[in-house]
Amino acid sequence: MSISYEGKGKRALITGASAGIGAELARVFAEHGFDLILVARRREKLEALAEELARDMKTDCHIIVADLGDPAAPRAIFDEVTSRGLRVDALVNNAGYGIPGFFRDTKWEDQAALIQVMVTAVAELCHLFGPCMKARGYGRILNIASVAGHLPASAGGTLYSASKAFVIKLSEALHFEYLGTGVHVTALCPGFTWSEFHDVMGNREEMNRLPKFLWLDTNRVAREGFRAVMENDPVYINGFVYRLITWFVDITPDHLLYWLIGRQSGQKPTA
Ligand SMILES: NC(=O)c1ccc[n+]([C@@H]2O[C@H](COP(=O)([O-])OP(=O)(O)OC[C@H]3O[C@@H](n4cnc5c(N)ncnc54)[C@H](OP(=O)(O)O)[C@@H]3O)[C@@H](O)[C@H]2O)c1
């Protein structure tokens, strides 16, 4: 049986829609007929994207400017959506970033904000919007994790890898909780992807030295992510190379992996 990707009359809320993978996901959802609610901190970027999509695809776009590092943000977003009389049929938890350097050398406030954005806000938005989707018998929840969530963590990866492993486990559990209800839940796991991510991390120069075959583009990541959630895959890893790496990790004994990671720890960039 073929599954309809049709989004006409439906609306997707996308966090981190001002750049990179989130902006591209907005374009892909719009192409399939979804109207949108775009969420991020940079209003001008959201406005430019909303203008582009309204002009090119006749998409009805709402903007909510929010800092997901603020513990009040998920509830405020939900209340704002409700007060505007909007319905969220698809939720994309995409906003994210990494913190450079070793855990021990960073400020706790920065680490706590990362947990808020990439763990707590993701779980809370699923908790707020999921039940409404179930009540209507249709929902799509796409949580952007990372291949880093599948690999053993290395020094400096710290809460980034841990948060992505959390997103994978949360998504798997919700996937099974919502089976048969019309609500699909998927964790998307890209590898290194060209976006603003590594500029924000401040390691662009180092990253540019990585071989080309390791890089994905945002369009491919977004298209595969959209298809994965429409087809209700619990977890989708972008790219053959990353599926191969994950498979290798799965079949390699832990002591060998730890030895390998110990040798290069601290040098492995975050994805
Ligand atoms: N690029 C990669 O190599 C890669 C690989 C695997 C997974 N990922 C994951 O993919 C997702 C998207 O990353 P990307 O590569 O597209 O990075 P990006 O180009 O830097 O985009 C990140 C987005 O997150 C938003 N954001 C960051 N902090 C926020 C906050 N406190 N509140 C609200 N929005 C916030 C940013 O918007 P504002 O700055 O306007 O708020 C921006 O729209 C992330 O979850 C990332 O971990 C990326």
PDB file of C-alpha atoms and ligand atoms in Angstrom:
ATOM      1  CA  MET A   1       0.000   0.000   0.000  1.00  0.00           C
ATOM      2  CA  SER A   2       1.467   3.383  -0.938  1.00  0.00           C
ATOM      3  CA  ILE A   3       1.567   6.071   1.730  1.00  0.00           C
ATOM      4  CA  SER A   4       0.380   9.579   0.930  1.00  0.00           C
ATOM      5  CA  TYR A   5       2.930  12.345   1.455  1.00  0.00           C
ATOM      6  CA  GLU A   6       0.219  14.910   0.780  1.00  0.00           C
ATOM      7  CA  GLY A   7       0.295  17.849   3.153  1.00  0.00           C
ATOM      8  CA  LYS A   8      -2.452  20.026   1.685  1.00  0.00           C
ATOM      9  CA  GLY A   9      -4.560  21.449   4.532  1.00  0.00           C
ATOM     10  CA  LYS A  10      -1.920  20.370   7.057  1.00  0.00           C
ATOM     11  CA  ARG A  11       0.693  22.374   8.948  1.00  0.00           C
ATOM     12  CA  ALA A  12       4.225  21.569  10.165  1.00  0.00           C
ATOM     13  CA  LEU A  13       6.059  23.304  13.013  1.00  0.00           C
ATOM     14  CA  ILE A  14       9.826  23.273  12.514  1.00  0.00           C
ATOM     15  CA  THR A  15      12.341  24.394  15.155  1.00  0.00           C
ATOM     16  CA  GLY A  16      15.690  25.740  14.009  1.00  0.00           C
ATOM     17  CA  ALA A  17      14.118  26.726  10.699  1.00  0.00           C
ATOM     18  CA  SER A  18      16.307  29.811  10.229  1.00  0.00           C
ATOM     19  CA  ALA A  19      19.250  27.882   8.723  1.00  0.00           C
ATOM     20  CA  GLY A  20      20.723  24.616   7.501  1.00  0.00           C
ATOM     21  CA  ILE A  21      18.744  21.387   7.730  1.00  0.00           C
ATOM     22  CA  GLY A  22      15.718  23.078   9.345  1.00  0.00           C
ATOM     23  CA  ALA A  23      15.335  25.650   6.541  1.00  0.00           C
ATOM     24  CA  GLU A  24      15.624  22.864   3.959  1.00  0.00           C
ATOM     25  CA  LEU A  25      13.054  20.742   5.791  1.00  0.00           C
ATOM     26  CA  ALA A  26      10.726  23.750   5.632  1.00  0.00           C
ATOM     27  CA  ARG A  27      11.174  23.847   1.836  1.00  0.00           C
ATOM     28  CA  VAL A  28      10.529  20.102   1.519  1.00  0.00           C
ATOM     29  CA  PHE A  29       7.397  20.161   3.694  1.00  0.00           C
ATOM     30  CA  ALA A  30       6.185  23.219   1.723  1.00  0.00           C
ATOM     31  CA  GLU A  31       6.803  21.412  -1.598  1.00  0.00           C
ATOM     32  CA  HIS A  32       4.445  18.679  -0.375  1.00  0.00           C
ATOM     33  CA  GLY A  33       1.713  21.188   0.405  1.00  0.00           C
ATOM     34  CA  PHE A  34       2.215  21.704   4.149  1.00  0.00           C
ATOM     35  CA  ASP A  35       1.715  25.157   5.641  1.00  0.00           C
ATOM     36  CA  LEU A  36       4.318  26.052   8.227  1.00  0.00           C
ATOM     37  CA  ILE A  37       5.203  27.487  11.605  1.00  0.00           C
ATOM     38  CA  LEU A  38       8.874  28.462  11.597  1.00  0.00           C
ATOM     39  CA  VAL A  39      10.640  28.706  14.972  1.00  0.00           C
ATOM     40  CA  ALA A  40      14.126  30.018  15.829  1.00  0.00           C
ATOM     41  CA  ARG A  41      15.804  33.058  17.449  1.00  0.00           C
ATOM     42  CA  ARG A  42      16.729  35.039  14.298  1.00  0.00           C
ATOM     43  CA  ARG A  43      13.553  36.761  13.166  1.00  0.00           C
ATOM     44  CA  GLU A  44      15.012  38.223   9.938  1.00  0.00           C
ATOM     45  CA  LYS A  45      16.089  34.783   8.688  1.00  0.00           C
ATOM     46  CA  LEU A  46      12.650  33.326   9.443  1.00  0.00           C
ATOM     47  CA  GLU A  47      10.948  36.256   7.691  1.00  0.00           C
ATOM     48  CA  ALA A  48      13.128  35.845   4.593  1.00  0.00           C
ATOM     49  CA  LEU A  49      12.302  32.109   4.419  1.00  0.00           C
ATOM     50  CA  ALA A  50       8.575  32.733   4.990  1.00  0.00           C
ATOM     51  CA  GLU A  51       8.621  35.310   2.171  1.00  0.00           C
ATOM     52  CA  GLU A  52      10.429  32.887  -0.178  1.00  0.00           C
ATOM     53  CA  LEU A  53       7.975  30.051   0.523  1.00  0.00           C
ATOM     54  CA  ALA A  54       4.903  32.276   0.239  1.00  0.00           C
ATOM     55  CA  ARG A  55       6.164  33.591  -3.118  1.00  0.00           C
ATOM     56  CA  ASP A  56       7.430  30.317  -4.619  1.00  0.00           C
ATOM     57  CA  MET A  57       5.009  27.767  -3.153  1.00  0.00           C
ATOM     58  CA  LYS A  58       2.043  29.765  -1.856  1.00  0.00           C
ATOM     59  CA  THR A  59       2.789  28.421   1.628  1.00  0.00           C
ATOM     60  CA  ASP A  60       1.014  30.025   4.572  1.00  0.00           C
ATOM     61  CA  CYS A  61       3.887  30.632   7.024  1.00  0.00           C
ATOM     62  CA  HIS A  62       3.701  31.721  10.644  1.00  0.00           C
ATOM     63  CA  ILE A  63       6.794  32.747  12.563  1.00  0.00           C
ATOM     64  CA  ILE A  64       7.472  32.266  16.252  1.00  0.00           C
ATOM     65  CA  VAL A  65      10.680  33.798  17.558  1.00  0.00           C
ATOM     66  CA  ALA A  66      11.825  31.741  20.534  1.00  0.00           C
ATOM     67  CA  ASP A  67      14.992  30.772  22.358  1.00  0.00           C
ATOM     68  CA  LEU A  68      14.627  27.073  23.171  1.00  0.00           C
ATOM     69  CA  GLY A  69      17.313  27.494  25.826  1.00  0.00           C
ATOM     70  CA  ASP A  70      14.605  29.191  27.902  1.00  0.00           C
ATOM     71  CA  PRO A  71      12.769  26.493  29.924  1.00  0.00           C
ATOM     72  CA  ALA A  72       9.481  28.382  29.377  1.00  0.00           C
ATOM     73  CA  ALA A  73       9.816  28.269  25.551  1.00  0.00           C
ATOM     74  CA  PRO A  74       8.112  24.949  24.649  1.00  0.00           C
ATOM     75  CA  ARG A  75       4.941  25.782  26.621  1.00  0.00           C
ATOM     76  CA  ALA A  76       4.997  29.376  25.294  1.00  0.00           C
ATOM     77  CA  ILE A  77       5.243  28.041  21.704  1.00  0.00           C
ATOM     78  CA  PHE A  78       2.331  25.651  22.300  1.00  0.00           C
ATOM     79  CA  ASP A  79       0.210  28.453  23.824  1.00  0.00           C
ATOM     80  CA  GLU A  80       1.100  30.817  20.954  1.00  0.00           C
ATOM     81  CA  VAL A  81       0.094  28.204  18.362  1.00  0.00           C
ATOM     82  CA  THR A  82      -3.206  27.658  20.195  1.00  0.00           C
ATOM     83  CA  SER A  83      -3.914  31.372  20.579  1.00  0.00           C
ATOM     84  CA  ARG A  84      -3.366  31.887  16.812  1.00  0.00           C
ATOM     85  CA  GLY A  85      -5.939  29.141  16.176  1.00  0.00           C
ATOM     86  CA  LEU A  86      -3.398  26.934  14.385  1.00  0.00           C
ATOM     87  CA  ARG A  87      -3.179  23.143  14.318  1.00  0.00           C
ATOM     88  CA  VAL A  88       0.152  21.320  14.236  1.00  0.00           C
ATOM     89  CA  ASP A  89       0.000  18.124  12.156  1.00  0.00           C
ATOM     90  CA  ALA A  90       3.763  17.658  11.923  1.00  0.00           C
ATOM     91  CA  LEU A  91       6.419  18.563  14.480  1.00  0.00           C
ATOM     92  CA  VAL A  92      10.081  18.746  13.516  1.00  0.00           C
ATOM     93  CA  ASN A  93      12.493  19.055  16.451  1.00  0.00           C
ATOM     94  CA  ASN A  94      15.568  20.210  14.590  1.00  0.00           C
ATOM     95  CA  ALA A  95      17.181  23.110  16.521  1.00  0.00           C
ATOM     96  CA  GLY A  96      20.623  22.188  17.785  1.00  0.00           C
ATOM     97  CA  TYR A  97      24.296  23.033  18.070  1.00  0.00           C
ATOM     98  CA  GLY A  98      27.509  21.762  19.624  1.00  0.00           C
ATOM     99  CA  ILE A  99      29.788  23.250  22.256  1.00  0.00           C
ATOM    100  CA  PRO A 100      33.477  23.161  21.362  1.00  0.00           C
ATOM    101  CA  GLY A 101      36.128  21.961  23.803  1.00  0.00           C
ATOM    102  CA  PHE A 102      36.264  19.607  26.734  1.00  0.00           C
ATOM    103  CA  PHE A 103      33.354  19.380  29.178  1.00  0.00           C
ATOM    104  CA  ARG A 104      35.646  20.190  32.103  1.00  0.00           C
ATOM    105  CA  ASP A 105      36.728  23.495  30.505  1.00  0.00           C
ATOM    106  CA  THR A 106      33.256  24.848  29.691  1.00  0.00           C
ATOM    107  CA  LYS A 107      30.748  26.813  31.792  1.00  0.00           C
ATOM    108  CA  TRP A 108      27.960  24.755  33.323  1.00  0.00           C
ATOM    109  CA  GLU A 109      25.400  27.368  32.170  1.00  0.00           C
ATOM    110  CA  ASP A 110      26.339  26.600  28.554  1.00  0.00           C
ATOM    111  CA  GLN A 111      26.001  22.842  29.071  1.00  0.00           C
ATOM    112  CA  ALA A 112      22.668  23.314  30.885  1.00  0.00           C
ATOM    113  CA  ALA A 113      21.364  25.396  27.948  1.00  0.00           C
ATOM    114  CA  LEU A 114      22.386  22.632  25.518  1.00  0.00           C
ATOM    115  CA  ILE A 115      20.421  20.078  27.566  1.00  0.00           C
ATOM    116  CA  GLN A 116      17.443  22.449  27.542  1.00  0.00           C
ATOM    117  CA  VAL A 117      17.517  22.946  23.742  1.00  0.00           C
ATOM    118  CA  MET A 118      18.448  19.425  22.624  1.00  0.00           C
ATOM    119  CA  VAL A 119      16.921  17.204  25.308  1.00  0.00           C
ATOM    120  CA  THR A 120      14.231  18.880  27.417  1.00  0.00           C
ATOM    121  CA  ALA A 121      12.643  21.039  24.694  1.00  0.00           C
ATOM    122  CA  VAL A 122      12.548  18.083  22.282  1.00  0.00           C
ATOM    123  CA  ALA A 123      10.820  15.867  24.860  1.00  0.00           C
ATOM    124  CA  GLU A 124       8.455  18.622  26.020  1.00  0.00           C
ATOM    125  CA  LEU A 125       7.353  19.579  22.490  1.00  0.00           C
ATOM    126  CA  CYS A 126       6.656  15.883  21.762  1.00  0.00           C
ATOM    127  CA  HIS A 127       4.704  15.716  25.025  1.00  0.00           C
ATOM    128  CA  LEU A 128       2.675  18.845  24.211  1.00  0.00           C
ATOM    129  CA  PHE A 129       1.847  18.175  20.557  1.00  0.00           C
ATOM    130  CA  GLY A 130       1.765  14.342  20.412  1.00  0.00           C
ATOM    131  CA  PRO A 131      -1.552  13.824  22.279  1.00  0.00           C
ATOM    132  CA  CYS A 132      -3.375  16.382  20.028  1.00  0.00           C
ATOM    133  CA  MET A 133      -2.092  14.511  16.966  1.00  0.00           C
ATOM    134  CA  LYS A 134      -3.259  11.180  18.388  1.00  0.00           C
ATOM    135  CA  ALA A 135      -6.716  12.626  19.141  1.00  0.00           C
ATOM    136  CA  ARG A 136      -7.020  13.644  15.455  1.00  0.00           C
ATOM    137  CA  GLY A 137      -5.605  10.335  14.174  1.00  0.00           C
ATOM    138  CA  TYR A 138      -2.794  11.989  12.185  1.00  0.00           C
ATOM    139  CA  GLY A 139       0.644  13.205  13.186  1.00  0.00           C
ATOM    140  CA  ARG A 140       4.253  13.276  12.069  1.00  0.00           C
ATOM    141  CA  ILE A 141       7.084  13.825  14.577  1.00  0.00           C
ATOM    142  CA  LEU A 142      10.572  14.044  13.104  1.00  0.00           C
ATOM    143  CA  ASN A 143      13.369  14.435  15.644  1.00  0.00           C
ATOM    144  CA  ILE A 144      16.764  15.367  14.231  1.00  0.00           C
ATOM    145  CA  ALA A 145      19.358  13.297  16.069  1.00  0.00           C
ATOM    146  CA  SER A 146      22.779  12.490  14.593  1.00  0.00           C
ATOM    147  CA  VAL A 147      24.899   9.531  13.652  1.00  0.00           C
ATOM    148  CA  ALA A 148      26.908  10.670  16.719  1.00  0.00           C
ATOM    149  CA  GLY A 149      24.075   9.233  18.832  1.00  0.00           C
ATOM    150  CA  HIS A 150      24.907   5.750  17.485  1.00  0.00           C
ATOM    151  CA  LEU A 151      28.687   5.912  17.906  1.00  0.00           C
ATOM    152  CA  PRO A 152      30.722   5.617  21.091  1.00  0.00           C
ATOM    153  CA  ALA A 153      31.281   9.140  22.438  1.00  0.00           C
ATOM    154  CA  SER A 154      34.748  10.626  22.203  1.00  0.00           C
ATOM    155  CA  ALA A 155      36.412  13.307  24.339  1.00  0.00           C
ATOM    156  CA  GLY A 156      34.848  16.682  23.549  1.00  0.00           C
ATOM    157  CA  GLY A 157      31.660  15.053  22.187  1.00  0.00           C
ATOM    158  CA  THR A 158      30.284  14.897  25.742  1.00  0.00           C
ATOM    159  CA  LEU A 159      26.702  16.171  25.952  1.00  0.00           C
ATOM    160  CA  TYR A 160      26.263  16.462  22.191  1.00  0.00           C
ATOM    161  CA  SER A 161      26.598  12.701  21.638  1.00  0.00           C
ATOM    162  CA  ALA A 162      24.663  11.993  24.839  1.00  0.00           C
ATOM    163  CA  SER A 163      21.801  14.294  23.794  1.00  0.00           C
ATOM    164  CA  LYS A 164      21.589  12.671  20.353  1.00  0.00           C
ATOM    165  CA  ALA A 165      21.550   9.166  21.884  1.00  0.00           C
ATOM    166  CA  PHE A 166      18.690  10.429  24.073  1.00  0.00           C
ATOM    167  CA  VAL A 167      16.786  11.729  21.028  1.00  0.00           C
ATOM    168  CA  ILE A 168      17.149   8.345  19.300  1.00  0.00           C
ATOM    169  CA  LYS A 169      15.894   6.425  22.352  1.00  0.00           C
ATOM    170  CA  LEU A 170      13.046   8.907  22.969  1.00  0.00           C
ATOM    171  CA  SER A 171      11.966   8.669  19.326  1.00  0.00           C
ATOM    172  CA  GLU A 172      12.108   4.851  19.312  1.00  0.00           C
ATOM    173  CA  ALA A 173       9.943   4.685  22.448  1.00  0.00           C
ATOM    174  CA  LEU A 174       7.413   7.195  21.061  1.00  0.00           C
ATOM    175  CA  HIS A 175       7.394   5.405  17.713  1.00  0.00           C
ATOM    176  CA  PHE A 176       6.161   2.242  19.431  1.00  0.00           C
ATOM    177  CA  GLU A 177       3.867   4.121  21.833  1.00  0.00           C
ATOM    178  CA  TYR A 178       2.040   5.696  18.865  1.00  0.00           C
ATOM    179  CA  LEU A 179       1.994   2.645  16.541  1.00  0.00           C
ATOM    180  CA  GLY A 180      -1.434   2.208  14.996  1.00  0.00           C
ATOM    181  CA  THR A 181      -2.665   5.677  16.017  1.00  0.00           C
ATOM    182  CA  GLY A 182      -1.829   7.526  12.784  1.00  0.00           C
ATOM    183  CA  VAL A 183       1.072   9.317  14.495  1.00  0.00           C
ATOM    184  CA  HIS A 184       4.500   8.535  13.030  1.00  0.00           C
ATOM    185  CA  VAL A 185       7.671   9.192  15.041  1.00  0.00           C
ATOM    186  CA  THR A 186      11.143   9.078  13.482  1.00  0.00           C
ATOM    187  CA  ALA A 187      14.680   9.933  14.580  1.00  0.00           C
ATOM    188  CA  LEU A 188      16.798  11.201  11.688  1.00  0.00           C
ATOM    189  CA  CYS A 189      20.546  10.644  11.973  1.00  0.00           C
ATOM    190  CA  PRO A 190      22.636  12.692   9.554  1.00  0.00           C
ATOM    191  CA  GLY A 191      26.412  12.580   9.447  1.00  0.00           C
ATOM    192  CA  PHE A 192      28.502  15.664   8.616  1.00  0.00           C
ATOM    193  CA  THR A 193      26.238  18.065   6.713  1.00  0.00           C
ATOM    194  CA  TRP A 194      27.063  21.402   5.075  1.00  0.00           C
ATOM    195  CA  SER A 195      25.191  24.039   7.115  1.00  0.00           C
ATOM    196  CA  GLU A 196      26.011  26.778   9.627  1.00  0.00           C
ATOM    197  CA  PHE A 197      26.602  24.101  12.294  1.00  0.00           C
ATOM    198  CA  HIS A 198      30.409  24.048  12.150  1.00  0.00           C
ATOM    199  CA  ASP A 199      30.618  27.847  11.768  1.00  0.00           C
ATOM    200  CA  VAL A 200      28.679  28.132  15.032  1.00  0.00           C
ATOM    201  CA  MET A 201      31.013  25.500  16.557  1.00  0.00           C
ATOM    202  CA  GLY A 202      34.004  27.524  15.332  1.00  0.00           C
ATOM    203  CA  ASN A 203      35.717  24.497  13.713  1.00  0.00           C
ATOM    204  CA  ARG A 204      34.928  25.165  10.037  1.00  0.00           C
ATOM    205  CA  GLU A 205      38.580  25.182   8.912  1.00  0.00           C
ATOM    206  CA  GLU A 206      39.337  21.842  10.582  1.00  0.00           C
ATOM    207  CA  MET A 207      36.115  20.359   9.207  1.00  0.00           C
ATOM    208  CA  ASN A 208      36.845  21.495   5.648  1.00  0.00           C
ATOM    209  CA  ARG A 209      39.874  19.190   5.687  1.00  0.00           C
ATOM    210  CA  LEU A 210      37.656  16.092   6.017  1.00  0.00           C
ATOM    211  CA  PRO A 211      37.240  14.012   2.836  1.00  0.00           C
ATOM    212  CA  LYS A 212      34.356  15.031   0.559  1.00  0.00           C
ATOM    213  CA  PHE A 213      32.668  11.595   0.699  1.00  0.00           C
ATOM    214  CA  LEU A 214      31.842  12.179   4.378  1.00  0.00           C
ATOM    215  CA  TRP A 215      29.722  15.240   3.575  1.00  0.00           C
ATOM    216  CA  LEU A 216      25.978  15.368   3.011  1.00  0.00           C
ATOM    217  CA  ASP A 217      23.977  18.292   1.685  1.00  0.00           C
ATOM    218  CA  THR A 218      20.964  19.682   3.526  1.00  0.00           C
ATOM    219  CA  ASN A 219      18.591  18.993   0.651  1.00  0.00           C
ATOM    220  CA  ARG A 220      19.337  15.283   0.636  1.00  0.00           C
ATOM    221  CA  VAL A 221      19.127  15.076   4.448  1.00  0.00           C
ATOM    222  CA  ALA A 222      15.781  16.908   4.445  1.00  0.00           C
ATOM    223  CA  ARG A 223      14.258  14.849   1.612  1.00  0.00           C
ATOM    224  CA  GLU A 224      15.289  11.550   3.207  1.00  0.00           C
ATOM    225  CA  GLY A 225      14.039  12.727   6.601  1.00  0.00           C
ATOM    226  CA  PHE A 226      10.673  13.737   5.169  1.00  0.00           C
ATOM    227  CA  ARG A 227      10.274  10.379   3.427  1.00  0.00           C
ATOM    228  CA  ALA A 228      11.388   8.467   6.543  1.00  0.00           C
ATOM    229  CA  VAL A 229       8.761  10.062   8.782  1.00  0.00           C
ATOM    230  CA  MET A 230       6.038   9.666   6.142  1.00  0.00           C
ATOM    231  CA  GLU A 231       6.912   5.956   5.912  1.00  0.00           C
ATOM    232  CA  ASN A 232       7.141   5.659   9.719  1.00  0.00           C
ATOM    233  CA  ASP A 233      10.748   4.468   9.957  1.00  0.00           C
ATOM    234  CA  PRO A 234      11.688   4.509  13.667  1.00  0.00           C
ATOM    235  CA  VAL A 235      15.281   5.578  12.903  1.00  0.00           C
ATOM    236  CA  TYR A 236      16.834   6.658   9.597  1.00  0.00           C
ATOM    237  CA  ILE A 237      20.581   7.115   9.039  1.00  0.00           C
ATOM    238  CA  ASN A 238      21.450   9.356   6.073  1.00  0.00           C
ATOM    239  CA  GLY A 239      23.967   8.013   3.584  1.00  0.00           C
ATOM    240  CA  PHE A 240      25.548   4.635   2.818  1.00  0.00           C
ATOM    241  CA  VAL A 241      28.868   5.676   4.379  1.00  0.00           C
ATOM    242  CA  TYR A 242      27.222   6.433   7.715  1.00  0.00           C
ATOM    243  CA  ARG A 243      25.130   3.260   7.637  1.00  0.00           C
ATOM    244  CA  LEU A 244      28.360   1.330   7.028  1.00  0.00           C
ATOM    245  CA  ILE A 245      30.155   3.092   9.913  1.00  0.00           C
ATOM    246  CA  THR A 246      27.218   2.398  12.255  1.00  0.00           C
ATOM    247  CA  TRP A 247      27.139  -1.252  11.189  1.00  0.00           C
ATOM    248  CA  PHE A 248      30.897  -1.544  11.785  1.00  0.00           C
ATOM    249  CA  VAL A 249      30.439  -0.064  15.288  1.00  0.00           C
ATOM    250  CA  ASP A 250      27.604  -2.498  16.008  1.00  0.00           C
ATOM    251  CA  ILE A 251      29.675  -5.574  15.123  1.00  0.00           C
ATOM    252  CA  THR A 252      32.986  -4.447  16.672  1.00  0.00           C
ATOM    253  CA  PRO A 253      33.739  -5.579  20.233  1.00  0.00           C
ATOM    254  CA  ASP A 254      33.621  -2.713  22.768  1.00  0.00           C
ATOM    255  CA  HIS A 255      37.221  -3.135  23.923  1.00  0.00           C
ATOM    256  CA  LEU A 256      38.471  -2.660  20.353  1.00  0.00           C
ATOM    257  CA  LEU A 257      36.261   0.404  19.813  1.00  0.00           C
ATOM    258  CA  TYR A 258      37.410   1.986  23.065  1.00  0.00           C
ATOM    259  CA  TRP A 259      41.020   1.362  22.122  1.00  0.00           C
ATOM    260  CA  LEU A 260      40.459   3.019  18.723  1.00  0.00           C
ATOM    261  CA  ILE A 261      38.622   5.995  20.220  1.00  0.00           C
ATOM    262  CA  GLY A 262      41.138   6.380  23.034  1.00  0.00           C
ATOM    263  CA  ARG A 263      43.893   6.733  20.412  1.00  0.00           C
ATOM    264  CA  GLN A 264      42.204   9.626  18.632  1.00  0.00           C
ATOM    265  CA  SER A 265      40.105  11.103  21.415  1.00  0.00           C
ATOM    266  CA  GLY A 266      39.970  14.850  21.458  1.00  0.00           C
ATOM    267  CA  GLN A 267      40.670  15.053  17.731  1.00  0.00           C
ATOM    268  CA  LYS A 268      37.343  13.808  16.441  1.00  0.00           C
ATOM    269  CA  PRO A 269      35.084  16.685  15.344  1.00  0.00           C
ATOM    270  CA  THR A 270      31.418  16.666  16.383  1.00  0.00           C
ATOM    271  CA  ALA A 271      28.599  15.929  13.896  1.00  0.00           C
TER     272      ALA A 271
HETATM  273  N1  LIG B   1      25.493  19.836  10.313  1.00  0.00           N
HETATM  274  C1  LIG B   1      25.847  18.634  10.738  1.00  0.00           C
HETATM  275  O1  LIG B   1      26.963  18.145  10.454  1.00  0.00           O
HETATM  276  C2  LIG B   1      24.883  17.824  11.561  1.00  0.00           C
HETATM  277  C3  LIG B   1      25.097  16.442  11.658  1.00  0.00           C
HETATM  278  C4  LIG B   1      24.208  15.671  12.406  1.00  0.00           C
HETATM  279  C5  LIG B   1      23.140  16.265  13.044  1.00  0.00           C
HETATM  280  N2  LIG B   1      22.947  17.618  12.946  1.00  0.00           N
HETATM  281  C6  LIG B   1      21.803  18.183  13.678  1.00  0.00           C
HETATM  282  O2  LIG B   1      20.945  18.822  12.749  1.00  0.00           O
HETATM  283  C7  LIG B   1      20.206  19.851  13.410  1.00  0.00           C
HETATM  284  C8  LIG B   1      20.279  21.116  12.567  1.00  0.00           C
HETATM  285  O3  LIG B   1      21.634  21.523  12.500  1.00  0.00           O
HETATM  286  P1  LIG B   1      22.227  22.287  11.230  1.00  0.00           P
HETATM  287  O4  LIG B   1      23.354  21.489  10.730  1.00  0.00           O
HETATM  288  O5  LIG B   1      21.168  22.676  10.297  1.00  0.00           O
HETATM  289  O6  LIG B   1      22.850  23.563  11.973  1.00  0.00           O
HETATM  290  P2  LIG B   1      22.649  25.133  11.712  1.00  0.00           P
HETATM  291  O7  LIG B   1      22.745  25.441  10.264  1.00  0.00           O
HETATM  292  O8  LIG B   1      23.614  25.785  12.648  1.00  0.00           O
HETATM  293  O9  LIG B   1      21.150  25.398  12.210  1.00  0.00           O
HETATM  294  C9  LIG B   1      20.818  25.283  13.557  1.00  0.00           C
HETATM  295  C10 LIG B   1      19.425  25.815  13.783  1.00  0.00           C
HETATM  296  O10 LIG B   1      19.099  25.673  15.174  1.00  0.00           O
HETATM  297  C11 LIG B   1      18.599  26.918  15.657  1.00  0.00           C
HETATM  298  N3  LIG B   1      18.909  27.073  17.078  1.00  0.00           N
HETATM  299  C12 LIG B   1      20.099  26.913  17.686  1.00  0.00           C
HETATM  300  N4  LIG B   1      19.997  27.223  18.995  1.00  0.00           N
HETATM  301  C13 LIG B   1      18.696  27.582  19.211  1.00  0.00           C
HETATM  302  C14 LIG B   1      17.978  28.029  20.345  1.00  0.00           C
HETATM  303  N5  LIG B   1      18.566  28.198  21.537  1.00  0.00           N
HETATM  304  N6  LIG B   1      16.653  28.309  20.222  1.00  0.00           N
HETATM  305  C15 LIG B   1      16.034  28.184  19.005  1.00  0.00           C
HETATM  306  N7  LIG B   1      16.677  27.762  17.879  1.00  0.00           N
HETATM  307  C16 LIG B   1      18.004  27.473  17.991  1.00  0.00           C
HETATM  308  C17 LIG B   1      19.303  27.973  14.804  1.00  0.00           C
HETATM  309  O11 LIG B   1      18.504  29.155  14.741  1.00  0.00           O
HETATM  310  P3  LIG B   1      18.818  30.562  15.437  1.00  0.00           P
HETATM  311  O12 LIG B   1      20.299  30.702  15.547  1.00  0.00           O
HETATM  312  O13 LIG B   1      18.162  31.554  14.520  1.00  0.00           O
HETATM  313  O14 LIG B   1      18.116  30.462  16.763  1.00  0.00           O
HETATM  314  C18 LIG B   1      19.324  27.286  13.442  1.00  0.00           C
HETATM  315  O15 LIG B   1      18.104  27.526  12.780  1.00  0.00           O
HETATM  316  C19 LIG B   1      20.816  19.985  14.797  1.00  0.00           C
HETATM  317  O16 LIG B   1      20.002  19.316  15.741  1.00  0.00           O
HETATM  318  C20 LIG B   1      22.164  19.283  14.668  1.00  0.00           C
HETATM  319  O17 LIG B   1      22.623  18.770  15.900  1.00  0.00           O
HETATM  320  C21 LIG B   1      23.789  18.412  12.217  1.00  0.00           C
END
